[in-house]
Amino acid sequence: MSPVNQLLLAFILIQFKHLIIDWIWQPPYEHQNKGIYGHWGGIQHAFKNAIGTATAVGAAFSFASGPLVLLVFVFDFIVHYHIDWMKKQVVARYDLHPMKDPEFWWATGVDQFAHQLTYLFILWYVANRFF
């Protein structure tokens, strides 16, 4: 598979993972507790995301070594956890609600933008190590 196709496959797998884990398969226990630093709900959510991202990288890049996949996992876990925690802090501090505050959606947009930049950085890092 060409390098461009590997990058595209990794990007599609990561996007699919993000759709499932960040939106569809996020039980109340996770999204209600992501704003409590160190709570298992937020840790569990970030762990699921990091496993998915690392799996996508490992699947798309057959040359990806165990240490590289582990690095992707650790990086995504730490960054994803803190992006979500910060969004919850902003929403709580300003008492933002989805049905009445456009700022809630601004915070959600910034949160999602930060996740996408994280994924692009991961793919850039992997690609620059091997291509």
CSV table of C-alpha atoms in Angstrom, one decimal:
chain,number,residue,atom,x,y,z
A,1,MET,CA,0.0,0.0,0.0
A,2,SER,CA,1.3,3.4,-0.9
A,3,PRO,CA,2.2,5.9,1.9
A,4,VAL,CA,-0.7,8.2,0.9
A,5,ASN,CA,-3.1,5.3,1.1
A,6,GLN,CA,-1.7,4.2,4.5
A,7,LEU,CA,-2.3,7.8,5.8
A,8,LEU,CA,-5.8,7.9,4.4
A,9,LEU,CA,-6.6,4.5,5.9
A,10,ALA,CA,-5.3,5.5,9.3
A,11,PHE,CA,-7.2,8.8,9.1
A,12,ILE,CA,-10.5,7.0,8.2
A,13,LEU,CA,-10.0,4.4,10.9
A,14,ILE,CA,-9.3,7.1,13.5
A,15,GLN,CA,-12.4,9.1,12.4
A,16,PHE,CA,-14.6,6.0,12.6
A,17,LYS,CA,-13.1,5.3,16.1
A,18,HIS,CA,-13.8,8.8,17.2
A,19,LEU,CA,-17.4,8.7,16.0
A,20,ILE,CA,-18.1,5.5,17.8
A,21,ILE,CA,-16.2,6.1,21.1
A,22,ASP,CA,-16.6,9.9,21.5
A,23,TRP,CA,-20.2,10.1,20.3
A,24,ILE,CA,-22.1,6.8,20.1
A,25,TRP,CA,-20.4,4.6,22.8
A,26,GLN,CA,-20.0,7.1,25.6
A,27,PRO,CA,-22.2,6.1,28.5
A,28,PRO,CA,-23.5,8.7,31.0
A,29,TYR,CA,-20.9,7.4,33.6
A,30,GLU,CA,-18.1,8.7,31.3
A,31,HIS,CA,-19.5,12.0,30.1
A,32,GLN,CA,-20.9,12.9,33.5
A,33,ASN,CA,-17.6,12.4,35.3
A,34,LYS,CA,-15.0,13.7,32.8
A,35,GLY,CA,-14.9,17.0,34.7
A,36,ILE,CA,-13.8,15.4,37.9
A,37,TYR,CA,-10.0,15.1,37.6
A,38,GLY,CA,-8.8,11.6,38.1
A,39,HIS,CA,-12.4,10.1,38.1
A,40,TRP,CA,-12.5,6.6,36.5
A,41,GLY,CA,-15.3,7.8,34.1
A,42,GLY,CA,-12.9,10.2,32.3
A,43,ILE,CA,-10.0,7.8,32.5
A,44,GLN,CA,-12.2,5.0,31.0
A,45,HIS,CA,-13.3,7.3,28.2
A,46,ALA,CA,-9.7,8.4,27.3
A,47,PHE,CA,-8.5,4.8,27.6
A,48,LYS,CA,-11.1,3.6,25.1
A,49,ASN,CA,-10.1,6.4,22.7
A,50,ALA,CA,-6.4,5.8,23.0
A,51,ILE,CA,-6.9,2.0,22.4
A,52,GLY,CA,-8.8,2.9,19.3
A,53,THR,CA,-6.3,5.4,18.0
A,54,ALA,CA,-3.4,3.0,18.7
A,55,THR,CA,-5.2,0.1,17.0
A,56,ALA,CA,-6.0,2.3,13.9
A,57,VAL,CA,-2.3,3.3,13.6
A,58,GLY,CA,-1.2,-0.3,14.1
A,59,ALA,CA,-3.7,-1.6,11.5
A,60,ALA,CA,-2.9,1.1,8.9
A,61,PHE,CA,0.9,1.1,9.2
A,62,SER,CA,2.1,-2.5,9.1
A,63,PHE,CA,5.6,-1.3,9.9
A,64,ALA,CA,4.5,0.4,13.2
A,65,SER,CA,6.5,-1.2,16.0
A,66,GLY,CA,5.1,-2.0,19.4
A,67,PRO,CA,6.9,0.9,21.0
A,68,LEU,CA,5.5,3.3,18.4
A,69,VAL,CA,2.0,2.1,18.9
A,70,LEU,CA,2.5,2.3,22.7
A,71,LEU,CA,3.7,5.9,22.3
A,72,VAL,CA,0.6,6.7,20.3
A,73,PHE,CA,-1.6,5.1,23.0
A,74,VAL,CA,0.1,7.1,25.8
A,75,PHE,CA,0.1,10.4,23.9
A,76,ASP,CA,-3.6,10.1,22.8
A,77,PHE,CA,-4.7,9.0,26.3
A,78,ILE,CA,-3.1,12.0,28.0
A,79,VAL,CA,-4.1,14.6,25.5
A,80,HIS,CA,-7.7,13.2,25.0
A,81,TYR,CA,-8.2,13.1,28.8
A,82,HIS,CA,-7.1,16.7,29.3
A,83,ILE,CA,-9.0,18.1,26.3
A,84,ASP,CA,-12.2,16.6,27.7
A,85,TRP,CA,-11.5,17.7,31.2
A,86,MET,CA,-10.8,21.3,30.1
A,87,LYS,CA,-14.1,21.4,28.1
A,88,LYS,CA,-16.0,20.2,31.2
A,89,GLN,CA,-14.3,22.9,33.3
A,90,VAL,CA,-15.3,25.6,30.9
A,91,VAL,CA,-18.9,24.3,30.6
A,92,ALA,CA,-19.2,24.1,34.4
A,93,ARG,CA,-17.5,27.5,35.1
A,94,TYR,CA,-19.8,29.4,32.8
A,95,ASP,CA,-22.9,27.2,33.5
A,96,LEU,CA,-23.3,26.5,29.8
A,97,HIS,CA,-26.3,24.4,28.5
A,98,PRO,CA,-26.9,23.0,25.0
A,99,MET,CA,-30.5,24.2,24.8
A,100,LYS,CA,-29.9,27.8,25.7
A,101,ASP,CA,-26.2,28.8,25.3
A,102,PRO,CA,-24.5,29.0,21.9
A,103,GLU,CA,-21.2,29.1,23.9
A,104,PHE,CA,-21.9,25.4,24.9
A,105,TRP,CA,-21.6,24.6,21.2
A,106,TRP,CA,-18.5,26.8,20.8
A,107,ALA,CA,-16.9,24.8,23.6
A,108,THR,CA,-17.9,21.6,21.9
A,109,GLY,CA,-16.5,22.8,18.6
A,110,VAL,CA,-13.2,23.7,20.2
A,111,ASP,CA,-13.1,20.4,22.0
A,112,GLN,CA,-13.6,18.5,18.7
A,113,PHE,CA,-11.1,20.7,16.9
A,114,ALA,CA,-8.5,19.9,19.5
A,115,HIS,CA,-9.2,16.2,19.1
A,116,GLN,CA,-8.8,16.5,15.3
A,117,LEU,CA,-5.5,18.4,15.7
A,118,THR,CA,-4.3,15.6,18.0
A,119,TYR,CA,-5.1,13.0,15.4
A,120,LEU,CA,-3.4,15.0,12.6
A,121,PHE,CA,-0.3,15.4,14.8
A,122,ILE,CA,-0.2,11.7,15.5
A,123,LEU,CA,-0.4,10.9,11.8
A,124,TRP,CA,2.2,13.6,11.0
A,125,TYR,CA,4.6,12.1,13.6
A,126,VAL,CA,4.1,8.5,12.4
A,127,ALA,CA,4.5,9.5,8.7
A,128,ASN,CA,7.7,11.5,9.4
A,129,ARG,CA,9.3,8.6,11.1
A,130,PHE,CA,8.8,6.3,8.2
A,131,PHE,CA,8.2,8.1,4.9
